[in-house]
Amino acid sequence: MALVNETPQWKALQGHWDEMKEVRMADLFAKDPHRARDMSLSIARLHLDYSKNLITQETLAKLVDLAEAVDLKGWTRRMFNAEAINNTEQRAVLHTALRNRSNRPVLVDGVDVMPQINAVLARMESFVGRVRTGEWTGHTGERITDIVNIGIGGSNLGPKMVCAALAPYQTESLRVHFVSNVDGTHLVETVQSLNPAKTLFIVASKTFTTQETMTNATSARDWLLTALQDREAVARHFVAVSTNAARVTAFGIDTANMFGFWDWVGGRYSLWSSIGLPIALAVGFDRFVELLEGAHAMDEHFLNADLAQNMPVILGLIGLWYANFAGACTHAVLPYDQSLRFLPAYLQQGDMESNGKGVTRAGVAVDYTTGPVVWGEPGTDGQHAFYQLIHQGTQMVPADFIGAIHSHNELGDHHPKFMANFFAQTEALMRGRGYEEALAEMRAEGVEDEQASLLAHHRSFPGNRPTNSILMERLTPHTLGALIALYEHRIFTQGIIWGINSFDQWGVELGKKLANVILDEIKMGKVKAGHDASTRALLERFIAHRNG
Ligand code: F6P
């Protein structure tokens, strides 16, 4: 099968970029009074304005042609219909089934998985109810006040991001903490203010073999047993979320206290499964269901809407336009919402672990850009840190601005000020400021001519920098669910066009393997042959100084 960049649709886009690269967005707005209206879309309580992009309707039509050429619609149906589209692991990809609120049957190898999904949800509901009402107590009969989720990657980032985002919905009687890093500091600093008798640990790991998680879980169990002095206490203070019952049992957690999920749920797509248990504990089961409903609304749209009117597809195509034709290497996610402060980190895993691939599904090396570096910080902190580069640096940084019309914390005029910055930044990035304009401004301010002509170079902005604006009424479980699903399907759209498998992650294996070899050497205090000179010297230094 030919690489996508050999198709006529791709080549047409290359030619089109040559025409578009000198076009000014401001001129496109001036020419078309309906541009903002025609390049906006409201779906699942999210409003997207994609008009501040270096695109025309012709660009979009050409991008849609490309999506059709790779049969994006067909692949979407295959994902929803449980075909094993994760071809390197021979697995279906069914995070959409986890939030399938229609309850339509989803058949994996001829078996409808909806009853299993609903059964786990029912167990989660019952458990969440018992903990939140205080019926589930610790070993000494005390009410649980603190939940510590121990997991990493997809078993941490999603629940952590959602719990922060939905903080206004959280019960005050339960605090939720997250420990992920194997650096002992993370666990020590998290538990130091907690009372073991009132703490419940969730050990969240799809495989239940991940070094970081198992190390943290073992140390957490030691901490608990040191305080409570009774092995029976583990049953009241540890639950597991995993696909691996045998390992859960071996760790000492009764499978009665295990919440399962399935191999067709990718780690970075798993917050909708029992990996979402900390979310349900924090905000209540009904709110967790609202999160699923928001995602389901976006799923239905993604599955059924035409490509040209499809929000995740449009975002995916625009991102690809910049990555593959305009040479952009990164993508910034800029939430104007303090509660979404962990969204960039969450999307880093979602996007970069999915689309950071260099070979096609058939194993052929690609010679075009795939996943960009995803990064970001909430506004307005980001404005005072890295926006300088986005405005005046030499690279194009496509950016998504995300904000809400109403804040959960309406304090004086904070929110109008906050959102004024959102709108001003996207306008400034698009409009820029020419040399003559900067010069005229300074002259009007009375700056003397020589100084003004020098400074005008520094004070002019190229503009024409692309942004998407995503606005919602309020950040709720529903809108958050829709927002996350929007990005998941954006990732899918791009992965399909690039012809890669977005659902494996072989790239994380080598480092893990080498770390195990090196750990043995550190423990033995002896470096074996076979390392390069740099690694060897570093290891010897580390061992000598630790033992010395
Ligand atoms: O980083 C690799 C990875 O496999 C991720 O894909 C996954 O989310 C994470 O490790 C954690 O894995 P597990 O849930 O099996 O502990």
Coordinates of C-alpha atoms and ligand atoms in Angstrom, one line a residue:
M1 CA 0.0 0.0 0.0
A2 CA 1.3 3.4 -1.0
L3 CA 2.2 5.9 1.7
V4 CA -0.3 8.7 2.1
N5 CA 2.1 11.3 0.8
E6 CA 2.2 9.5 -2.6
T7 CA -1.6 10.1 -3.1
P8 CA -2.8 12.7 -5.5
Q9 CA -4.8 14.2 -2.6
W10 CA -1.7 14.8 -0.6
K11 CA 0.1 16.3 -3.6
A12 CA -2.8 18.6 -4.3
L13 CA -2.5 19.9 -0.7
Q14 CA 1.2 20.5 -1.2
G15 CA 0.4 22.6 -4.2
H16 CA -2.3 24.4 -2.3
W17 CA 0.1 25.2 0.5
D18 CA 2.3 27.0 -2.0
E19 CA -0.6 29.2 -2.8
M20 CA -1.7 29.7 0.8
K21 CA 1.6 30.4 2.6
E22 CA 1.5 34.1 1.5
V23 CA -2.2 34.6 2.2
R24 CA -3.1 36.8 5.2
M25 CA -5.8 35.6 7.4
A26 CA -6.9 39.2 8.0
D27 CA -7.5 39.5 4.3
L28 CA -9.6 36.3 4.3
F29 CA -11.8 37.9 7.0
A30 CA -12.0 41.2 5.1
K31 CA -13.1 39.4 2.0
D32 CA -15.7 37.1 3.6
P33 CA -18.1 38.6 6.2
H34 CA -19.4 35.1 7.0
R35 CA -16.1 33.5 7.6
A36 CA -16.4 33.3 11.4
R37 CA -20.0 31.9 11.1
D38 CA -19.1 29.4 8.4
M39 CA -16.1 28.2 10.2
S40 CA -17.8 27.6 13.6
L41 CA -19.5 24.5 14.9
S42 CA -21.5 23.8 18.1
I43 CA -21.6 20.1 19.1
A44 CA -22.2 18.4 22.5
R45 CA -22.3 21.8 24.3
L46 CA -18.9 22.8 22.9
H47 CA -18.5 25.7 20.5
L48 CA -15.5 25.6 18.1
D49 CA -14.4 28.6 16.1
Y50 CA -11.7 27.5 13.6
S51 CA -11.9 30.6 11.4
K52 CA -8.5 32.0 12.7
N53 CA -6.6 29.4 10.6
L54 CA -4.7 29.7 7.4
I55 CA -7.4 27.9 5.5
T56 CA -10.1 28.5 3.0
Q57 CA -13.1 26.4 2.1
E58 CA -10.9 25.0 -0.7
T59 CA -8.3 24.0 1.8
L60 CA -10.9 22.2 3.9
A61 CA -12.4 20.5 0.8
K62 CA -8.9 19.2 -0.2
L63 CA -8.2 18.0 3.4
V64 CA -11.6 16.2 3.4
D65 CA -10.6 14.6 0.0
L66 CA -7.5 13.3 1.8
A67 CA -9.6 11.9 4.6
E68 CA -11.9 10.2 2.1
A69 CA -8.9 8.8 0.2
V70 CA -7.7 6.9 3.3
D71 CA -11.3 5.8 4.2
L72 CA -11.5 7.7 7.5
K73 CA -15.2 7.0 7.8
G74 CA -14.6 3.2 7.2
W75 CA -11.9 3.1 9.9
T76 CA -14.1 5.0 12.3
R77 CA -16.9 2.4 11.8
R78 CA -14.3 -0.4 12.2
M79 CA -13.2 1.1 15.6
F80 CA -16.7 1.4 16.9
N81 CA -17.6 -2.0 15.6
A82 CA -14.8 -3.7 17.6
E83 CA -12.6 -4.8 14.7
A84 CA -9.0 -5.4 15.8
I85 CA -7.7 -2.1 14.5
N86 CA -4.8 -2.3 17.0
N87 CA -3.1 -4.6 14.5
T88 CA 0.3 -5.0 16.3
E89 CA -1.5 -6.3 19.5
Q90 CA -4.4 -7.9 17.6
R91 CA -6.9 -6.0 19.8
A92 CA -10.1 -4.0 19.3
V93 CA -10.1 -0.4 20.5
L94 CA -13.2 0.2 22.4
H95 CA -13.0 3.2 24.8
T96 CA -16.2 4.3 23.0
A97 CA -18.0 1.2 24.3
L98 CA -17.2 2.2 27.9
R99 CA -19.4 5.3 27.4
N100 CA -21.9 3.8 25.1
R101 CA -24.9 5.2 26.9
S102 CA -27.2 4.0 24.1
N103 CA -26.3 0.5 25.3
R104 CA -26.3 -0.7 21.7
P105 CA -24.6 -4.1 21.5
V106 CA -20.9 -4.0 20.8
L107 CA -19.6 -7.4 19.7
V108 CA -16.1 -8.6 20.4
D109 CA -15.6 -12.1 18.9
G110 CA -19.3 -12.4 18.7
V111 CA -19.9 -11.5 22.4
D112 CA -21.7 -8.3 23.4
V113 CA -19.4 -6.5 25.8
M114 CA -22.1 -4.1 27.1
P115 CA -23.3 -6.4 29.9
Q116 CA -19.7 -6.7 31.3
I117 CA -19.2 -3.0 31.1
N118 CA -22.5 -2.3 32.8
A119 CA -21.7 -4.9 35.5
V120 CA -18.4 -3.2 36.4
L121 CA -20.2 0.2 36.4
A122 CA -22.8 -1.2 38.8
R123 CA -20.0 -2.5 41.1
M124 CA -18.3 0.9 41.0
E125 CA -21.6 2.6 41.8
S126 CA -22.1 0.4 44.8
F127 CA -18.5 0.8 46.1
V128 CA -18.6 4.6 45.6
G129 CA -21.8 4.8 47.5
R130 CA -20.4 2.8 50.4
V131 CA -17.3 4.9 50.7
R132 CA -19.0 8.2 50.3
T133 CA -21.7 7.5 52.9
G134 CA -19.1 6.1 55.3
E135 CA -20.6 2.6 55.2
W136 CA -17.2 1.3 54.0
T137 CA -14.8 1.9 56.8
G138 CA -11.1 1.3 57.4
H139 CA -9.8 -1.6 59.4
T140 CA -10.3 0.2 62.7
G141 CA -13.8 1.2 61.9
E142 CA -12.9 4.8 60.9
R143 CA -14.5 6.6 58.0
I144 CA -12.3 7.0 54.9
T145 CA -11.3 10.6 54.4
D146 CA -8.5 10.3 51.9
I147 CA -8.1 8.3 48.6
V148 CA -4.7 7.8 47.2
N149 CA -4.6 6.6 43.6
I150 CA -1.3 4.8 42.8
G151 CA -0.8 4.5 39.0
I152 CA 1.2 6.0 36.2
G153 CA 0.6 7.1 32.6
G154 CA -3.0 6.3 31.6
S155 CA -3.7 4.9 35.0
N156 CA -2.9 8.3 36.5
L157 CA -3.1 11.3 34.1
G158 CA -6.7 10.9 33.1
P159 CA -8.3 10.6 36.6
K160 CA -5.9 13.2 37.9
M161 CA -6.8 15.7 35.2
V162 CA -10.5 15.1 35.5
C163 CA -10.5 15.3 39.4
A164 CA -8.8 18.7 39.1
A165 CA -11.2 19.8 36.4
L166 CA -14.2 18.8 38.4
A167 CA -13.0 20.1 41.8
P168 CA -16.2 22.3 42.1
Y169 CA -18.3 19.1 42.1
Q170 CA -16.2 17.3 44.7
T171 CA -17.5 16.3 48.1
E172 CA -15.6 17.9 50.9
S173 CA -15.6 14.8 53.0
L174 CA -13.2 12.9 50.6
R175 CA -9.8 14.2 49.4
V176 CA -8.2 12.4 46.4
H177 CA -4.5 12.3 45.9
F178 CA -2.4 10.9 43.1
V179 CA 1.0 9.2 43.4
S180 CA 2.7 8.2 40.1
N181 CA 6.4 8.9 40.1
V182 CA 8.7 6.1 41.5
D183 CA 10.7 8.9 43.1
G184 CA 10.0 8.1 46.8
T185 CA 9.4 11.8 47.4
H186 CA 6.1 11.5 45.6
L187 CA 4.7 8.9 48.0
V188 CA 6.4 10.2 51.1
E189 CA 5.1 13.8 50.6
T190 CA 1.6 12.5 49.8
V191 CA 1.1 10.3 52.8
Q192 CA 3.0 12.3 55.4
S193 CA -0.1 14.3 56.4
L194 CA -2.5 11.3 56.1
N195 CA -3.9 9.1 58.7
P196 CA -3.5 5.4 57.7
A197 CA -6.7 4.4 59.5
K198 CA -8.7 6.7 57.2
T199 CA -6.8 6.2 54.0
L200 CA -7.9 4.0 51.0
F201 CA -5.4 3.2 48.3
I202 CA -6.5 2.4 44.7
V203 CA -3.7 0.5 42.9
A204 CA -4.5 1.3 39.3
S205 CA -2.6 -0.6 36.7
K206 CA -3.8 -2.3 33.5
T207 CA -1.0 -4.8 33.6
F208 CA -0.3 -4.8 37.3
T209 CA 3.4 -5.2 36.4
T210 CA 4.5 -1.6 36.0
Q211 CA 7.6 -1.0 38.0
E212 CA 6.7 2.5 39.3
T213 CA 3.2 1.5 40.4
M214 CA 4.1 -1.8 42.0
T215 CA 7.0 -0.2 43.9
N216 CA 4.8 2.6 45.2
A217 CA 2.0 0.2 46.1
T218 CA 4.4 -2.0 48.0
S219 CA 5.8 0.9 50.0
A220 CA 2.2 2.2 50.6
R221 CA 1.3 -1.2 52.0
D222 CA 4.3 -1.2 54.3
W223 CA 3.4 2.3 55.5
L224 CA -0.1 1.1 56.3
L225 CA 1.0 -2.1 58.0
T226 CA 3.6 -0.3 60.1
A227 CA 0.8 1.9 61.5
L228 CA -2.0 -0.7 61.8
Q229 CA 0.1 -3.7 62.6
D230 CA -2.4 -6.2 61.1
R231 CA -2.1 -7.9 57.6
E232 CA -5.9 -8.1 57.6
A233 CA -6.0 -4.3 57.3
V234 CA -4.9 -4.5 53.6
A235 CA -8.4 -5.7 52.6
R236 CA -10.1 -2.6 54.0
H237 CA -7.4 -0.1 52.7
F238 CA -6.4 -1.4 49.3
V239 CA -8.5 -1.9 46.2
A240 CA -7.2 -2.7 42.7
V241 CA -8.2 -1.6 39.2
S242 CA -6.6 -3.9 36.6
T243 CA -7.1 -6.4 33.9
N244 CA -4.7 -8.9 35.6
A245 CA -6.6 -10.8 38.4
A246 CA -3.7 -13.2 39.0
R247 CA -1.2 -10.4 39.8
V248 CA -3.7 -8.5 41.9
T249 CA -4.2 -11.7 44.0
A250 CA -0.4 -12.2 44.2
F251 CA 0.0 -8.6 45.6
G252 CA -2.4 -9.5 48.4
I253 CA -5.6 -7.8 47.2
D254 CA -8.7 -9.9 47.2
T255 CA -10.3 -10.0 43.8
A256 CA -13.6 -9.1 45.5
N257 CA -11.9 -5.7 45.9
M258 CA -10.8 -5.5 42.3
F259 CA -12.5 -3.6 39.5
G260 CA -11.7 -5.0 36.1
F261 CA -11.4 -3.8 32.6
W262 CA -10.4 -5.3 29.3
D263 CA -7.4 -5.5 27.0
W264 CA -9.4 -3.5 24.4
V265 CA -9.1 -0.4 26.6
G266 CA -5.8 1.4 25.9
G267 CA -4.1 2.8 29.0
R268 CA -4.3 6.4 27.7
Y269 CA -8.0 5.9 26.8
S270 CA -9.0 4.3 30.1
L271 CA -10.4 7.0 32.3
W272 CA -13.9 5.9 31.2
S273 CA -13.3 2.4 32.6
S274 CA -12.9 1.5 36.3
I275 CA -9.6 3.5 36.0
G276 CA -12.1 6.4 36.6
L277 CA -12.9 5.1 40.1
P278 CA -11.1 8.0 41.8
I279 CA -13.3 10.4 39.7
A280 CA -16.5 8.7 40.8
L281 CA -15.4 8.7 44.4
A282 CA -14.5 12.4 44.2
V283 CA -17.6 13.7 42.4
G284 CA -20.1 10.9 42.9
F285 CA -21.2 8.2 40.5
D286 CA -24.0 10.3 38.8
R287 CA -21.4 12.9 37.8
F288 CA -19.2 10.2 36.5
V289 CA -22.1 9.1 34.3
E290 CA -22.5 12.6 33.1
L291 CA -18.9 12.6 32.0
L292 CA -19.5 9.4 30.1
E293 CA -22.6 11.0 28.5
G294 CA -20.7 14.0 27.3
A295 CA -18.1 11.7 25.7
H296 CA -20.9 9.6 24.2
A297 CA -22.5 12.7 22.6
M298 CA -19.2 13.5 20.9
D299 CA -18.8 9.8 19.8
E300 CA -22.2 9.9 18.1
H301 CA -21.3 13.1 16.3
F302 CA -17.9 11.7 15.3
L303 CA -19.4 8.5 14.0
N304 CA -22.4 10.0 12.1
A305 CA -21.6 13.6 11.0
D306 CA -20.2 14.3 7.5
L307 CA -16.4 14.8 7.5
A308 CA -16.7 18.4 6.5
Q309 CA -19.0 19.1 9.5
N310 CA -17.3 16.9 12.0
M311 CA -15.6 18.7 14.9
P312 CA -12.9 16.1 15.7
V313 CA -12.2 15.6 12.0
I314 CA -11.9 19.3 11.3
L315 CA -9.5 19.8 14.2
G316 CA -7.5 16.7 13.1
L317 CA -7.3 17.9 9.5
I318 CA -6.3 21.4 10.5
G319 CA -3.5 20.1 12.7
L320 CA -2.3 17.8 9.9
W321 CA -2.3 20.8 7.5
Y322 CA 0.2 22.6 9.7
A323 CA 2.3 19.6 10.6
N324 CA 2.7 18.2 7.1
F325 CA 2.4 21.1 4.8
A326 CA 3.4 24.2 6.8
G327 CA 6.2 22.4 8.7
A328 CA 4.8 23.0 12.2
C329 CA 6.5 20.7 14.8
T330 CA 4.4 21.4 17.9
H331 CA 0.9 21.9 19.0
A332 CA 0.0 24.0 22.0
V333 CA -3.0 23.4 24.2
L334 CA -3.8 26.5 26.2
P335 CA -6.7 26.2 28.6
Y336 CA -8.1 29.4 30.0
D337 CA -9.3 27.5 33.0
Q338 CA -7.2 26.8 36.0
S339 CA -9.2 23.6 36.6
L340 CA -7.9 22.3 33.3
R341 CA -4.2 22.8 34.3
F342 CA -3.5 19.1 33.8
L343 CA -5.1 18.9 30.4
P344 CA -1.9 19.6 28.4
A345 CA 0.0 16.8 30.3
Y346 CA -3.0 14.5 29.8
L347 CA -3.1 15.2 26.0
Q348 CA 0.7 14.8 25.8
Q349 CA 0.3 11.2 26.6
G350 CA -2.9 10.9 24.6
D351 CA -1.4 12.3 21.5
M352 CA 2.3 11.6 21.7
E353 CA 2.0 8.0 22.8
S354 CA -0.6 7.4 20.2
N355 CA 0.8 9.2 17.2
G356 CA 4.6 9.3 18.0
K357 CA 5.2 6.6 15.4
G358 CA 7.6 6.3 12.5
V359 CA 6.3 3.3 10.6
T360 CA 2.9 2.5 9.1
R361 CA 0.5 -0.2 10.2
A362 CA 2.4 -2.4 7.7
G363 CA 5.8 -1.6 9.2
V364 CA 6.9 0.7 6.4
A365 CA 9.0 3.7 7.5
V366 CA 7.2 7.0 6.8
D367 CA 8.9 10.0 5.3
Y368 CA 6.5 12.6 6.6
T369 CA 5.9 14.2 10.0
T370 CA 3.5 12.3 12.3
G371 CA 2.5 13.4 15.8
P372 CA 3.7 16.8 16.9
V373 CA 5.1 17.7 20.3
V374 CA 2.1 18.6 22.4
W375 CA 2.5 21.1 25.2
G376 CA 0.9 23.9 27.0
E377 CA 0.0 25.7 30.3
P378 CA -3.1 27.4 31.4
G379 CA -3.5 31.1 30.4
T380 CA -2.6 33.6 31.7
D381 CA 0.5 32.0 33.2
G382 CA 1.6 30.9 29.8
Q383 CA 1.2 34.5 28.5
H384 CA 3.9 35.6 30.9
A385 CA 6.2 32.7 30.0
F386 CA 6.3 31.4 26.4
Y387 CA 3.7 33.4 24.4
Q388 CA 6.6 35.7 23.3
L389 CA 7.8 32.9 21.1
I390 CA 4.4 32.1 19.7
H391 CA 3.9 35.8 18.8
Q392 CA 7.4 36.7 17.5
G393 CA 9.5 33.5 17.3
T394 CA 10.5 32.0 14.0
Q395 CA 8.3 28.9 14.2
M396 CA 4.6 28.5 13.6
V397 CA 3.0 27.1 16.8
P398 CA -0.7 26.2 16.1
A399 CA -2.6 26.6 19.3
D400 CA -5.9 25.6 20.8
F401 CA -7.5 28.1 23.2
I402 CA -10.1 26.5 25.6
G403 CA -12.3 28.5 27.9
A404 CA -15.7 28.8 29.6
I405 CA -18.3 31.6 29.5
H406 CA -19.0 31.1 33.2
S407 CA -16.5 30.3 35.9
H408 CA -17.2 28.1 38.9
N409 CA -15.5 30.8 40.9
E410 CA -17.0 34.2 39.8
L411 CA -14.8 36.5 41.9
G412 CA -15.2 40.2 41.1
D413 CA -14.1 40.8 37.6
H414 CA -11.6 38.0 37.5
H415 CA -13.4 36.0 34.8
P416 CA -14.0 38.9 32.4
K417 CA -10.3 39.8 32.7
F418 CA -9.3 36.2 32.2
M419 CA -11.4 35.7 29.1
A420 CA -10.5 39.2 27.7
N421 CA -6.9 37.8 27.6
F422 CA -8.1 34.7 25.8
F423 CA -9.9 36.7 23.1
A424 CA -7.1 39.3 22.8
Q425 CA -4.4 36.7 22.4
T426 CA -6.2 34.9 19.5
E427 CA -6.9 38.3 17.9
A428 CA -3.3 39.5 18.3
L429 CA -1.8 36.2 17.0
M430 CA -4.0 36.5 13.9
R431 CA -3.8 40.2 13.3
G432 CA -0.2 41.0 14.2
R433 CA 1.1 44.5 13.9
G434 CA 3.1 45.8 11.0
Y435 CA 6.2 48.0 11.1
E436 CA 4.4 51.1 10.0
E437 CA 1.7 50.6 12.6
A438 CA 4.3 50.2 15.3
L439 CA 6.2 53.2 14.1
A440 CA 3.1 55.4 14.0
E441 CA 2.1 54.3 17.5
M442 CA 5.5 55.3 18.9
R443 CA 5.5 58.6 17.1
A444 CA 2.1 59.4 18.5
E445 CA 3.5 58.6 22.0
G446 CA 6.3 61.2 21.3
V447 CA 9.2 58.7 20.8
E448 CA 11.9 60.4 18.9
D449 CA 12.4 59.3 15.2
E450 CA 15.7 57.4 15.4
Q451 CA 14.6 55.4 18.4
A452 CA 11.2 54.8 17.0
S453 CA 12.5 53.4 13.7
L454 CA 14.7 51.0 15.6
L455 CA 12.1 49.9 18.1
A456 CA 9.4 49.4 15.5
H457 CA 11.3 46.3 14.3
H458 CA 11.1 44.9 17.8
R459 CA 7.6 46.0 18.4
S460 CA 6.0 44.6 15.2
F461 CA 4.4 41.2 15.1
P462 CA 4.1 39.0 12.0
G463 CA 0.6 37.9 12.9
N464 CA -1.1 35.2 10.7
R465 CA -0.5 32.7 13.6
P466 CA -3.2 30.1 13.7
T467 CA -5.5 29.3 16.6
N468 CA -8.7 27.4 17.3
S469 CA -11.1 28.7 20.0
I470 CA -13.1 26.2 22.0
L471 CA -15.8 27.8 24.2
M472 CA -18.2 26.1 26.5
E473 CA -21.0 27.5 28.7
R474 CA -19.4 26.1 31.8
L475 CA -16.9 23.3 32.6
T476 CA -19.2 20.5 33.7
P477 CA -18.8 16.7 33.7
H478 CA -20.7 16.7 30.5
T479 CA -18.7 19.3 28.6
L480 CA -15.4 17.8 30.0
G481 CA -16.4 14.4 28.7
A482 CA -17.2 15.9 25.3
L483 CA -13.9 17.8 25.3
I484 CA -11.8 14.8 26.0
A485 CA -13.6 12.6 23.4
L486 CA -13.0 15.5 20.9
Y487 CA -9.3 15.2 21.4
E488 CA -9.3 11.4 21.3
H489 CA -11.0 11.5 17.9
R490 CA -8.7 14.2 16.7
I491 CA -5.8 11.9 17.5
F492 CA -7.6 9.0 15.7
T493 CA -8.3 11.1 12.6
Q494 CA -4.6 12.0 12.3
G495 CA -3.4 8.5 13.0
I496 CA -5.6 7.1 10.3
I497 CA -4.4 9.6 7.7
W498 CA -0.8 9.0 8.6
G499 CA -1.5 5.3 8.2
I500 CA 0.0 4.4 11.7
N501 CA -1.3 2.4 14.6
S502 CA -2.3 4.9 17.2
F503 CA -3.1 2.2 19.8
D504 CA 0.2 0.5 20.6
Q505 CA 3.2 2.0 22.4
W506 CA 6.3 -0.2 21.7
G507 CA 8.5 2.9 22.0
V508 CA 8.3 2.8 25.8
E509 CA 9.7 -0.8 26.0
L510 CA 13.4 -0.4 25.4
G511 CA 14.0 2.1 28.2
K512 CA 12.0 -0.1 30.7
K513 CA 14.1 -3.2 29.8
L514 CA 17.4 -1.4 30.1
A515 CA 16.3 0.1 33.4
N516 CA 15.8 -3.4 34.8
V517 CA 19.3 -4.5 33.7
I518 CA 20.8 -1.4 35.3
L519 CA 18.9 -1.7 38.5
D520 CA 20.5 -5.2 39.0
E521 CA 23.9 -3.6 38.5
I522 CA 23.2 -0.8 41.0
K523 CA 22.0 -3.3 43.5
M524 CA 25.1 -5.5 43.0
G525 CA 27.3 -2.5 43.0
K526 CA 29.0 -3.6 39.9
V527 CA 28.8 -2.4 36.3
K528 CA 28.8 -5.2 33.7
A529 CA 30.3 -5.0 30.3
G530 CA 28.3 -3.9 27.4
H531 CA 27.5 -0.2 28.2
D532 CA 28.7 2.7 26.2
A533 CA 31.5 4.7 27.8
S534 CA 29.2 7.5 28.9
T535 CA 26.6 5.3 30.6
R536 CA 29.3 3.2 32.2
A537 CA 31.1 6.2 33.7
L538 CA 27.8 7.7 35.0
L539 CA 26.9 4.4 36.6
E540 CA 30.2 3.9 38.2
R541 CA 30.1 7.4 39.6
F542 CA 26.6 6.9 40.9
I543 CA 27.5 3.6 42.6
A544 CA 30.8 4.9 44.0
H545 CA 29.2 7.9 45.5
R546 CA 26.3 6.1 47.0
N547 CA 28.4 3.4 48.5
G548 CA 31.2 5.8 49.5
Ligands
F6P1 O1 4.1 4.3 29.5 C1 3.7 3.0 29.0 C2 2.4 2.6 29.6 O2 2.2 1.3 29.1 C3 1.2 3.4 29.2 O3 0.7 3.2 28.0 C4 0.3 3.1 30.3 O4 -0.7 4.1 30.4 C5 1.3 3.1 31.5 O5 2.4 2.5 31.0 C6 0.8 2.4 32.7 O6 0.5 1.1 32.5 P1 -0.3 0.2 33.5 O7 -1.7 0.7 33.6 O8 -0.3 -1.2 32.9 O9 0.4 0.2 34.8

